[in-house]
Each structure stands twice: as structure tokens, then as C-alpha cells.
mmCIF file of C-alpha atoms in Angstrom:
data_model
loop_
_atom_site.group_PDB
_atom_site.id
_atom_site.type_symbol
_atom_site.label_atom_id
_atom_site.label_comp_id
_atom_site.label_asym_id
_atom_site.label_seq_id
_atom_site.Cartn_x
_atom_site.Cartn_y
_atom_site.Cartn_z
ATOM 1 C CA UNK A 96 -163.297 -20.633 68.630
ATOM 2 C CA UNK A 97 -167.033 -19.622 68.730
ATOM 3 C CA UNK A 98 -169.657 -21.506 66.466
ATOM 4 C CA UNK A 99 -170.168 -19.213 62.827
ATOM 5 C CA UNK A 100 -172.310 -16.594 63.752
ATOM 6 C CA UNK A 101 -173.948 -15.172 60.575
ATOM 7 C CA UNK A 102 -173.913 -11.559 59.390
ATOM 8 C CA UNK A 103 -174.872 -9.433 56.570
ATOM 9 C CA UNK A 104 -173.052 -7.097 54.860
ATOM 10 C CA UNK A 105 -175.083 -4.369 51.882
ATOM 11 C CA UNK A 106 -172.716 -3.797 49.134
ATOM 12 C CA UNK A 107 -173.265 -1.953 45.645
ATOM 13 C CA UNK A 108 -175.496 -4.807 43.842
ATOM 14 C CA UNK A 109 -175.769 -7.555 46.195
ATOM 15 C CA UNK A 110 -176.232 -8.078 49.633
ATOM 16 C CA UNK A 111 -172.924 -10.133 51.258
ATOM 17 C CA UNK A 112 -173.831 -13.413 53.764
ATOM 18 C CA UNK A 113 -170.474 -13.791 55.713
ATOM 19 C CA UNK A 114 -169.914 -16.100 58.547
ATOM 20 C CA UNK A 115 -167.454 -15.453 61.909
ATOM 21 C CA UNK A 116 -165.660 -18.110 64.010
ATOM 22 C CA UNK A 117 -164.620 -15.758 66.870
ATOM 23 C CA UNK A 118 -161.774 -16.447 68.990
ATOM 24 C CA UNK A 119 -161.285 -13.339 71.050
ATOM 25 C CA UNK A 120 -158.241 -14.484 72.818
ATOM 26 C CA UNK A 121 -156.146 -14.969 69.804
ATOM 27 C CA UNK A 122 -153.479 -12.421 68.856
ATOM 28 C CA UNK A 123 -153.123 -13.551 65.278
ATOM 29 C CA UNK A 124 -154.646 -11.830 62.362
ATOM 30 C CA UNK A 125 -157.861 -12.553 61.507
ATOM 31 C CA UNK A 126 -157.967 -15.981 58.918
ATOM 32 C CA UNK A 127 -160.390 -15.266 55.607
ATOM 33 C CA UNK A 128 -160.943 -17.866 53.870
ATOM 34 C CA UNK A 129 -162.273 -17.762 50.458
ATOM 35 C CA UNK A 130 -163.385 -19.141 47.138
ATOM 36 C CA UNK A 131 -165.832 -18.169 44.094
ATOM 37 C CA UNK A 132 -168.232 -19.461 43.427
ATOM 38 C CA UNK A 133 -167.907 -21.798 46.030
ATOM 39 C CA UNK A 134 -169.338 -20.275 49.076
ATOM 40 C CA UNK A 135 -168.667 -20.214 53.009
ATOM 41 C CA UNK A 136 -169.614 -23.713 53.270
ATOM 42 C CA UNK A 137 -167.042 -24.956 51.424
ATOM 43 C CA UNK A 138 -164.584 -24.241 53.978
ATOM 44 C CA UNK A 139 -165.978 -25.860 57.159
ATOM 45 C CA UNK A 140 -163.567 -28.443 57.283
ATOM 46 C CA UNK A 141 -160.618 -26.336 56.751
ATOM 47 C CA UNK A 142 -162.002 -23.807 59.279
ATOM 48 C CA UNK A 143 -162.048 -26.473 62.018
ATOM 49 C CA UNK A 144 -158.003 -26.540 61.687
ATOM 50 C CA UNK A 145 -157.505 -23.173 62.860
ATOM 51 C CA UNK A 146 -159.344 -23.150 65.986
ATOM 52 C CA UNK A 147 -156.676 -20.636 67.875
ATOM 53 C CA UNK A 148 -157.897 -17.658 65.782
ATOM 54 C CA UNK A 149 -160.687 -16.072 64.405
ATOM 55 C CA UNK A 150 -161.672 -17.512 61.259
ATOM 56 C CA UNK A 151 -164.201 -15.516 58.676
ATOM 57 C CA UNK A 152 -166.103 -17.286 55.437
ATOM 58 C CA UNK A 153 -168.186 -15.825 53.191
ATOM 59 C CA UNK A 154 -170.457 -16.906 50.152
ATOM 60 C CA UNK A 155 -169.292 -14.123 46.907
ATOM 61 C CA UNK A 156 -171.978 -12.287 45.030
ATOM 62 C CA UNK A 157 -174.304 -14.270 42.960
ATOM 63 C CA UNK A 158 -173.922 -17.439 44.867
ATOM 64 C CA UNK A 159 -175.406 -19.621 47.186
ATOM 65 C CA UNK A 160 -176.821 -16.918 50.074
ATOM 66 C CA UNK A 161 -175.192 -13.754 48.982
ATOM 67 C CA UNK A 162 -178.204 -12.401 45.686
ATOM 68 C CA UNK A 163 -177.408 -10.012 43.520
ATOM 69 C CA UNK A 164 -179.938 -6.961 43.976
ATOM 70 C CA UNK A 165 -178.526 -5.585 40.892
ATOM 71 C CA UNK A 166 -179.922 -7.959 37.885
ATOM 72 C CA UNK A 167 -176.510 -8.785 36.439
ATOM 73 C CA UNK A 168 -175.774 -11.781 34.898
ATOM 74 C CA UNK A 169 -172.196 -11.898 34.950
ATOM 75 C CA UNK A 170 -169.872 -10.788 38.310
ATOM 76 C CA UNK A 171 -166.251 -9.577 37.645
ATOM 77 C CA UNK A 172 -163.011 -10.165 39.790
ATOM 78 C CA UNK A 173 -162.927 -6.104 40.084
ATOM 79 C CA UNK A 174 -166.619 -6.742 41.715
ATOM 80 C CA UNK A 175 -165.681 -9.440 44.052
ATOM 81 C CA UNK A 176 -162.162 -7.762 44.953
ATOM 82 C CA UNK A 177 -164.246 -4.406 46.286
ATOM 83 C CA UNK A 178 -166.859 -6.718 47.905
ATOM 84 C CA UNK A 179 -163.894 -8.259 50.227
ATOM 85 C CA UNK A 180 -162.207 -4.734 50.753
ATOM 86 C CA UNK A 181 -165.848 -3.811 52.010
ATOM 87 C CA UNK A 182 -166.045 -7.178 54.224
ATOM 88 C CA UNK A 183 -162.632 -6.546 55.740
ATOM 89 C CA UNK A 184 -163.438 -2.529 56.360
ATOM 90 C CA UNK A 185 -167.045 -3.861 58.345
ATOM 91 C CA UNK A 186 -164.739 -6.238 60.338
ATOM 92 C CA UNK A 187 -162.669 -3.753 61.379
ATOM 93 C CA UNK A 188 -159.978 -6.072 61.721
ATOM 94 C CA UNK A 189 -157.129 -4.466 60.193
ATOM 95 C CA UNK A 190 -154.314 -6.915 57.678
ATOM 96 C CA UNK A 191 -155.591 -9.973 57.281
ATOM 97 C CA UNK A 192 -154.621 -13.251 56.611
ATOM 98 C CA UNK A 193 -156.234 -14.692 53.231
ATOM 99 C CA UNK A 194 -156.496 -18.495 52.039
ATOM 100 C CA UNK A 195 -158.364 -18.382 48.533
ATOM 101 C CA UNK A 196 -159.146 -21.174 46.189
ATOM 102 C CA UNK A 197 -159.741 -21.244 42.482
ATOM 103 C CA UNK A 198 -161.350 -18.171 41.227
ATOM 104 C CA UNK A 199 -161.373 -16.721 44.969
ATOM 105 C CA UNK A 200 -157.945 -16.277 44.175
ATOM 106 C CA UNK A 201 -158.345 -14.388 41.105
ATOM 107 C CA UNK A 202 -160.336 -12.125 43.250
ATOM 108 C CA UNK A 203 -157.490 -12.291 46.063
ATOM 109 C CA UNK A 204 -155.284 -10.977 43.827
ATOM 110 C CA UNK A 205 -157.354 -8.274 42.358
ATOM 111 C CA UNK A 206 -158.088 -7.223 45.839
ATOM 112 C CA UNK A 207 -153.881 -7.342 46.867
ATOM 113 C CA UNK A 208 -153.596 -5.240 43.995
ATOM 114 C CA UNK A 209 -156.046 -2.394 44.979
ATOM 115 C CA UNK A 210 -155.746 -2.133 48.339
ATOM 116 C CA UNK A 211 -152.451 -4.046 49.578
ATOM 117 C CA UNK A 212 -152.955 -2.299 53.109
ATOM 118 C CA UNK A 213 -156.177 -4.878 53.866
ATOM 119 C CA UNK A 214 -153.894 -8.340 53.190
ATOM 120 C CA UNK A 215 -150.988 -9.554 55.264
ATOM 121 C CA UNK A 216 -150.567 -12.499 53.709
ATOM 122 C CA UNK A 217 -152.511 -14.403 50.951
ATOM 123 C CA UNK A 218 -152.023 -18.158 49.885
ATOM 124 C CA UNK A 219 -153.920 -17.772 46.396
ATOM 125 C CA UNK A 220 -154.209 -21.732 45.843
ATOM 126 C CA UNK A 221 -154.953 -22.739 41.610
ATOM 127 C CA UNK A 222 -156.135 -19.244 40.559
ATOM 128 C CA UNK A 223 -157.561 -20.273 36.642
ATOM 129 C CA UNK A 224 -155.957 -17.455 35.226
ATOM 130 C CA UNK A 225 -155.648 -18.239 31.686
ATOM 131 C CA UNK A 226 -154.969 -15.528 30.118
ATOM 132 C CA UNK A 227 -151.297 -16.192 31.547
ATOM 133 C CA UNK A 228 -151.030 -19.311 29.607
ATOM 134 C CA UNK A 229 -149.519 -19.827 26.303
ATOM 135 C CA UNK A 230 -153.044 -21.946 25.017
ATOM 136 C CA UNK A 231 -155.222 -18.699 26.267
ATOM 137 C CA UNK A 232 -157.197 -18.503 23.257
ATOM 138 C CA UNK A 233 -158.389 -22.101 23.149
ATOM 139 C CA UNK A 234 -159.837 -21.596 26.851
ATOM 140 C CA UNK A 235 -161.229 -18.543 26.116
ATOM 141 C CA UNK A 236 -162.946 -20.102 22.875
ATOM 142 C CA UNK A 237 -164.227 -23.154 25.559
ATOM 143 C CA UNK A 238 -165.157 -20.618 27.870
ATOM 144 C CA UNK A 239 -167.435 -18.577 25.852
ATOM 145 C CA UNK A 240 -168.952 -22.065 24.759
ATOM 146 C CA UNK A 241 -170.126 -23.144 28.067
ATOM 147 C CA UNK A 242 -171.343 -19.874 29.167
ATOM 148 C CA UNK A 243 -173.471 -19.874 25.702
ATOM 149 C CA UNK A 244 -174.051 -23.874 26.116
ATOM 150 C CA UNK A 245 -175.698 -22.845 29.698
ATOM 151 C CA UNK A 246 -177.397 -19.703 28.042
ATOM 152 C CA UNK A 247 -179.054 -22.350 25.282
ATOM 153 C CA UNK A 248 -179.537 -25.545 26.939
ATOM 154 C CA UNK A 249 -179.018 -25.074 31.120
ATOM 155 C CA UNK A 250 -177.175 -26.271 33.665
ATOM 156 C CA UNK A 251 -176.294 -30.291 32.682
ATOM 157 C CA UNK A 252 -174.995 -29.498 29.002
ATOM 158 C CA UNK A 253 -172.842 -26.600 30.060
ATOM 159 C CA UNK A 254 -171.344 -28.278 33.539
ATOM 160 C CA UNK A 255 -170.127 -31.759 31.548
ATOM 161 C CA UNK A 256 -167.985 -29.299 29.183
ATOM 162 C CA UNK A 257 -166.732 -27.481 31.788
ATOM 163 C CA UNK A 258 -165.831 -30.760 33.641
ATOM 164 C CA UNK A 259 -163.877 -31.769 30.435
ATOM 165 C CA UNK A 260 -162.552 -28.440 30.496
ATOM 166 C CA UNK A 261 -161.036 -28.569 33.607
ATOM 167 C CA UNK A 262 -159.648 -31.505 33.941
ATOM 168 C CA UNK A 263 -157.657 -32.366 30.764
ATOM 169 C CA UNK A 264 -154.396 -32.868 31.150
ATOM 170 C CA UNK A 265 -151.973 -30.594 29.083
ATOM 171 C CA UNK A 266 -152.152 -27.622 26.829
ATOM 172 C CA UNK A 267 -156.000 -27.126 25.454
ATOM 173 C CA UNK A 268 -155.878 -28.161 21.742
ATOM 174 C CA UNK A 269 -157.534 -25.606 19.198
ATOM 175 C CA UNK A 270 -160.855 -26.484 18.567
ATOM 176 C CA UNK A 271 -161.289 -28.086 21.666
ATOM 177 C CA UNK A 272 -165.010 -26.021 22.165
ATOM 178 C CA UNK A 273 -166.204 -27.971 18.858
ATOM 179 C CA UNK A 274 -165.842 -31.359 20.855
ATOM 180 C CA UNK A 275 -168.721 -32.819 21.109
ATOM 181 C CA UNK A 276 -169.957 -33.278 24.652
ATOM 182 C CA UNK A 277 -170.708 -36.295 26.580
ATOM 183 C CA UNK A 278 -174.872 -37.076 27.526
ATOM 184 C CA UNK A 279 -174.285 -35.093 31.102
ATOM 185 C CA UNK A 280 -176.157 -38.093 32.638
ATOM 186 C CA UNK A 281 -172.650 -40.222 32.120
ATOM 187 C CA UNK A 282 -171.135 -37.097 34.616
ATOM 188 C CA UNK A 283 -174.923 -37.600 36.796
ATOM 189 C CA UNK A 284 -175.689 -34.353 36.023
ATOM 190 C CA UNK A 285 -179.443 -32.873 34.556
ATOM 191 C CA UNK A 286 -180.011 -33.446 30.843
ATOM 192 C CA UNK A 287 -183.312 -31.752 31.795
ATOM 193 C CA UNK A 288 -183.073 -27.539 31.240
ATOM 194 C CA UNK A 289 -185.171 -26.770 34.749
ATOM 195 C CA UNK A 290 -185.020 -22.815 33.508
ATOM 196 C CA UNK A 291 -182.812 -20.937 35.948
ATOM 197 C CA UNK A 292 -179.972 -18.837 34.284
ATOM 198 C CA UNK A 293 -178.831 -17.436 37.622
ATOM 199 C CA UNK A 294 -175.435 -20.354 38.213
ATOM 200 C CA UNK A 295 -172.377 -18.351 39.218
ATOM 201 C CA UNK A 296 -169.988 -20.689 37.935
ATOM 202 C CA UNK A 297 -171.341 -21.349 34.042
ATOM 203 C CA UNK A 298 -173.340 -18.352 34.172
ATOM 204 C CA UNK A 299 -171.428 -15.502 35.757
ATOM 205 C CA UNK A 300 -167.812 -16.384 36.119
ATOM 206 C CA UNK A 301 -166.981 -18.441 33.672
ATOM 207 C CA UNK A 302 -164.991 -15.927 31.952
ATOM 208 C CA UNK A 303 -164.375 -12.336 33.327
ATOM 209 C CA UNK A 304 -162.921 -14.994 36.084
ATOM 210 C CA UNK A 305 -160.633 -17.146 33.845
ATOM 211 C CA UNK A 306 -159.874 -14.139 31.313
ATOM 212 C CA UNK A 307 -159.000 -11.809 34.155
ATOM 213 C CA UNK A 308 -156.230 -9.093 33.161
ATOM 214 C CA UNK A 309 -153.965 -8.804 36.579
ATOM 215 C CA UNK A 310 -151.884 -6.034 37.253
ATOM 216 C CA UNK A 311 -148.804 -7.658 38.154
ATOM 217 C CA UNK A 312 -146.787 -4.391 38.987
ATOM 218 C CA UNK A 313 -149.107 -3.647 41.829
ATOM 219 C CA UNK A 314 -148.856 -7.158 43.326
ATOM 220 C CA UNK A 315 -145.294 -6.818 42.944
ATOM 221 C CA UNK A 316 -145.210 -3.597 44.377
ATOM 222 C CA UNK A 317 -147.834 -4.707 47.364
ATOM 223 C CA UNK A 318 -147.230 -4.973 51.144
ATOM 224 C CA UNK A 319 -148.295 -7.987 50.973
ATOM 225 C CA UNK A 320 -146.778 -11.560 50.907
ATOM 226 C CA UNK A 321 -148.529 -13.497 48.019
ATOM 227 C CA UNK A 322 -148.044 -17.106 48.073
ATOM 228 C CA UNK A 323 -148.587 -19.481 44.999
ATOM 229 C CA UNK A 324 -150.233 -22.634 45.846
ATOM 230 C CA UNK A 325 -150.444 -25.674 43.616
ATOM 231 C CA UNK A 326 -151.734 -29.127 44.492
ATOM 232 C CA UNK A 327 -149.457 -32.433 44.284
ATOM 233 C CA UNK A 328 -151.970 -34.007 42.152
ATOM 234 C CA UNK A 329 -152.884 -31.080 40.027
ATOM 235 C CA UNK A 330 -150.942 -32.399 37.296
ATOM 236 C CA UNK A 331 -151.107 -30.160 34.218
ATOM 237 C CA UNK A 332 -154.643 -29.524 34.459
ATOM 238 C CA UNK A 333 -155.486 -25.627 33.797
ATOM 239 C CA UNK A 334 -155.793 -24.411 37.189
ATOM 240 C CA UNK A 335 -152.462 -25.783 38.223
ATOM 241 C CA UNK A 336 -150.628 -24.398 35.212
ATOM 242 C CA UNK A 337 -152.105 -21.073 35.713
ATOM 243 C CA UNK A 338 -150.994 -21.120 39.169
ATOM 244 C CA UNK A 339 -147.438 -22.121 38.506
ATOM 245 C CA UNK A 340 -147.898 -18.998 35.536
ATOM 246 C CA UNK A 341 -148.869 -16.563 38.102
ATOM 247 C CA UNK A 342 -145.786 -17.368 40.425
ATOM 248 C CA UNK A 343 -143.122 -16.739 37.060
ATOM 249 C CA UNK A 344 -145.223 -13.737 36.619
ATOM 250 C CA UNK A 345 -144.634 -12.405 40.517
ATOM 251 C CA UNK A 346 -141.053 -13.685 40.252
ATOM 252 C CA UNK A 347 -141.784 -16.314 42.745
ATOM 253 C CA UNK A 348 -141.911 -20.158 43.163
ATOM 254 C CA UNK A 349 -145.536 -21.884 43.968
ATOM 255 C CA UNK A 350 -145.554 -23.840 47.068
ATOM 256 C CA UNK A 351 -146.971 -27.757 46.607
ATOM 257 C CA UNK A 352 -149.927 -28.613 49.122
ATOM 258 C CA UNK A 353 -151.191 -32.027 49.202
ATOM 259 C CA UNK A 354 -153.860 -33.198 47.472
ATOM 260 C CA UNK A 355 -155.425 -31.448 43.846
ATOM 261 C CA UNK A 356 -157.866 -28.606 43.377
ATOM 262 C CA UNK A 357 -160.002 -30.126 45.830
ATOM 263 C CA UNK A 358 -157.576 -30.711 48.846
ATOM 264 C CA UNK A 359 -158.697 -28.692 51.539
ATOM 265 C CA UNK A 360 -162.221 -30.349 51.431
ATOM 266 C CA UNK A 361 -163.489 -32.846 53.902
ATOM 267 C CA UNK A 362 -166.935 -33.945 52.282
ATOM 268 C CA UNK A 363 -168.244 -30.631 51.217
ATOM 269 C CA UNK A 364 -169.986 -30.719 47.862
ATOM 270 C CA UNK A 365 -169.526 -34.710 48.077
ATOM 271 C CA UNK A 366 -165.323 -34.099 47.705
ATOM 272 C CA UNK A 367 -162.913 -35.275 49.459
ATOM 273 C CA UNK A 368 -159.323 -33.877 49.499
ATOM 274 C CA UNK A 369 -156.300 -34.086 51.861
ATOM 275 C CA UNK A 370 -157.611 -31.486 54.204
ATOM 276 C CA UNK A 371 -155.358 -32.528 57.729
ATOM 277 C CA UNK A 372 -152.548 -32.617 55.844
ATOM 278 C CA UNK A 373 -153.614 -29.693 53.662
ATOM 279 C CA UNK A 374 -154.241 -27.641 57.025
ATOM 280 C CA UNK A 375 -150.878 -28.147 57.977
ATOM 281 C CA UNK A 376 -149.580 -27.035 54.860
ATOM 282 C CA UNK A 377 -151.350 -23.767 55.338
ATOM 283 C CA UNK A 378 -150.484 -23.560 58.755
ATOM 284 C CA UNK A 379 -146.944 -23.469 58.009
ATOM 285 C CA UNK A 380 -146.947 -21.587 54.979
ATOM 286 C CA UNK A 381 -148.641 -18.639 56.835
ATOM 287 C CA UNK A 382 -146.324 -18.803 59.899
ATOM 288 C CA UNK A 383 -143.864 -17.756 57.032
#
């Protein structure tokens, strides 16, 4: 495997920043690997683990390299799904295997469904679907309230109720958006608004991610092999449920990698998961 080389790629309303780890010898299909928001850097460790084929990362619309041109101030899993059935088309490198995380899975999904021909295989690891979940409405209710909490106040007062969000354990109770929220200082993030309104997690995902409306038939229906992943120490937390949802929903059973939402990193964003024995996981869950 090469060191990333950096490309570009002009789509409708952004311009894409994608990364390639060539390995020219290798006969397996190329690896993507994927989240949203977070961005190709998020996957360096993991990327490191599969050094016998060519491995491509990319940062989504709206975040970190990859600017919308457009003006937008939300992004929508229909948006992100064409953006990677344009990336795959300008690689030229016909089915592909996909590892995506969190709401790159969402956007995994949406792209299995529209064009199945692109995706060999996707491991779609903690999608936060939640419209899938019986408590749907409460999420949506503490969705809209960060994305208007970040709207009002910034970046601190929105991320410590999405934190909270996140990582409660169990069904979200009604009225769980009329909480009151912790001083984001105790979480060491800004109290301080600095003025930007541009984050694509609080800002532009927050819910046309989580309150995405799949169309199950055509994943069913796909070429493709879609894969469930869930982490051992997900726990009940919202991501995990809607994972284990998903799977019920495709008539499948999730597969358990090690670690939690977090698993495949190794430092990234100051996180540290299980990401050897997460590698392995993925290793042998795409070798079928």
C-alpha cells in the first residue's frame, strides 16, 4: 500500500476531498471506508489493517475538507448516498467493498438502495436510524432541540445534549429534550458561542441523518451483502439499538465487533477503541 494520495472530486453543491491508499497488486475489491460527519481522518488507523488492498477515505459534504459550494445548511442521506455513487463512478473501480460507521452508514444504505450494482459488500456498523425504534418520537423531539440549541446558542450548548443524547442507556423517556443541560465546560466543551453555524454534526445532520426513511425493499432486493454491525460495549445506547433494528428490518442478525461506537479508532479525535481486534473482525466478516 501507497501513502494517501489526495484527490478532488466536483459534485452538485460541494466539492468532495477523498484520499487513496493504492495497492496495485491486489486483486481484491477496492476497501471504502466511511463515516459522516466524521471525515477521512478518522479512519487512519483502521486503514493501516488492510495494507494488501487498495483502501479509499473520504471527508462527506459539509465537513472537515469537503465545503459545500451550495449554501445549505443541512445535508441529507439522499445527498451523501449520490456523492459516494459519484466517488465510486470517478474511481472506476467497479463493486466495492464498504465499511461505514454511524451516520456513514445511513448513507451506505441509502446508496445500496439506489444503486446496488456499486457495493459488493457493506458492513454498516451503528447506523442511528431512529426512526426504526419504538421511542422515535422522543429522539426526534431531542434532535430538533440540539439542532435549534446550536442555531441559538453554538457549538458547546448543543454538543453536551447531544452527548447525553447519545449515550443514555435504554429507551429515550418523553420529555427527555426539556432536560436541562449540563454547563458544557463539565463535558470541556465551549460555553463561549464563537459564531460559526457551519458544524455538520449539530448543524446539518442531526436529523435528516437520524430521521432517515430507508427503503428496506430495495436493500432487500439489492445485490449486495449488507452486514449489521454492533459493538460489544454498545449496550442499549441509540446507535446500537438502531443497528440491531435495521438487521430485524433486513431479516438478518447484526454481527458483534469489539469495542463500542468508537472501536475502530486508534487515537483519532482523542478516542480510543479496539481497533486490532476490530480490524480483524472486519477482516473476517468481509471474507464472508
Amino acid at each position: 500500500m501507497t501513502d494517501p494520495k489526495s484527490h478532488t472530486l466536483d459534485v452538485p453543491g460541494a466539492v468532495l476531498h477523498y484520499d487513496v491508499r493504492s495497492n496495485d497488486s491486489s486483486t481484491e475489491p477496492v476497501l471504502l471506508l466511511i463515516g459522516s460527519p466524521m471525515g477521512a481522518a478518522g479512519f487512519a488507523t483502521l486503514a493501516g489493517h488492510f495494507t494488501d488492498r487498495t483502501v479509499v477515505t473520504y471527508d462527506p459534504r459539509g465537513a472537515e475538507r469537503s465545503l459545500r459550494t451550495d449554501g445549505a445548511e443541512e445535508s441529507t442521506p439522499d445527498e451523501h448516498a449520490d456523492d459516494l455513487h459519484r466517488l465510486i463512478s470517478a474511481l472506476g473501480a467497479g463493486p466495492v467493498d464498504v465499511f461505514a460507521s454511524s451516520g456513514g452508514a445511513v448513507n451506505a444504505l441509502a446508496l445500496v438502495a439506489r444503486h446496488p450494482d456499486q457495493v459488493r459488500t457493506l458492513v454498516a456498523h451503528e447506523p442511528p436510524a431512529a426512526r426504526e425504534l419504538p421511542d422515535r418520537e422522543p429522539i426526534l423531539a431531542a434532535c430538533v432541540d440540539i439542532q435549534r440549541t446550536y442555531r441559538r446558542s453554538g457549538f458547546g450548548p448543543a454538543m453536551v445534549k447531544f452527548i447525553l443524547l447519545v449515550s443514555h442507556e435504554g429507551p429515550i423517556p418523553d420529555g427527555f429534550a426539556d432536560r436541562p443541560a449540563p454547563d458544557p465546560a463539565t463535558f470541556g466543551l465551549p460555553a463561549e458561542d464563537d459564531g460559526t453555524r457551519n458544524d455538520p454534526l449539530v448543524g446539518q445532520n442531526i436529523i435528516t441523518c437520524t430521521q432517515y426513511d430507508h427503503d428496506f425493499d430495495a436493500i432487500r432486493e439489492a445485490s449486495s451483502r449488507v452486514v449489521l454491525a454492533v459493538g460489544a460495549e454498545s449496550g442499549t445506547a441509540l446507535a446500537g439499538r438502531a443497528a440491531v433494528a435495521v438487521a430485524e428490518r433486513l431479516g438478518t442478525a447484526p454481527v458483534t465487533f469489539p469495542g463500542g461506537h468508537d472501536g475502530f479508532l486508534g487515537g483519532e479525535y482523542g478516542s480510543t477503541g479496539a481497533p486490532d481486534a476490530f480490524a480483524a473482525t472486519l477482516r473476517e466478516v468481509l471474507g464472508g
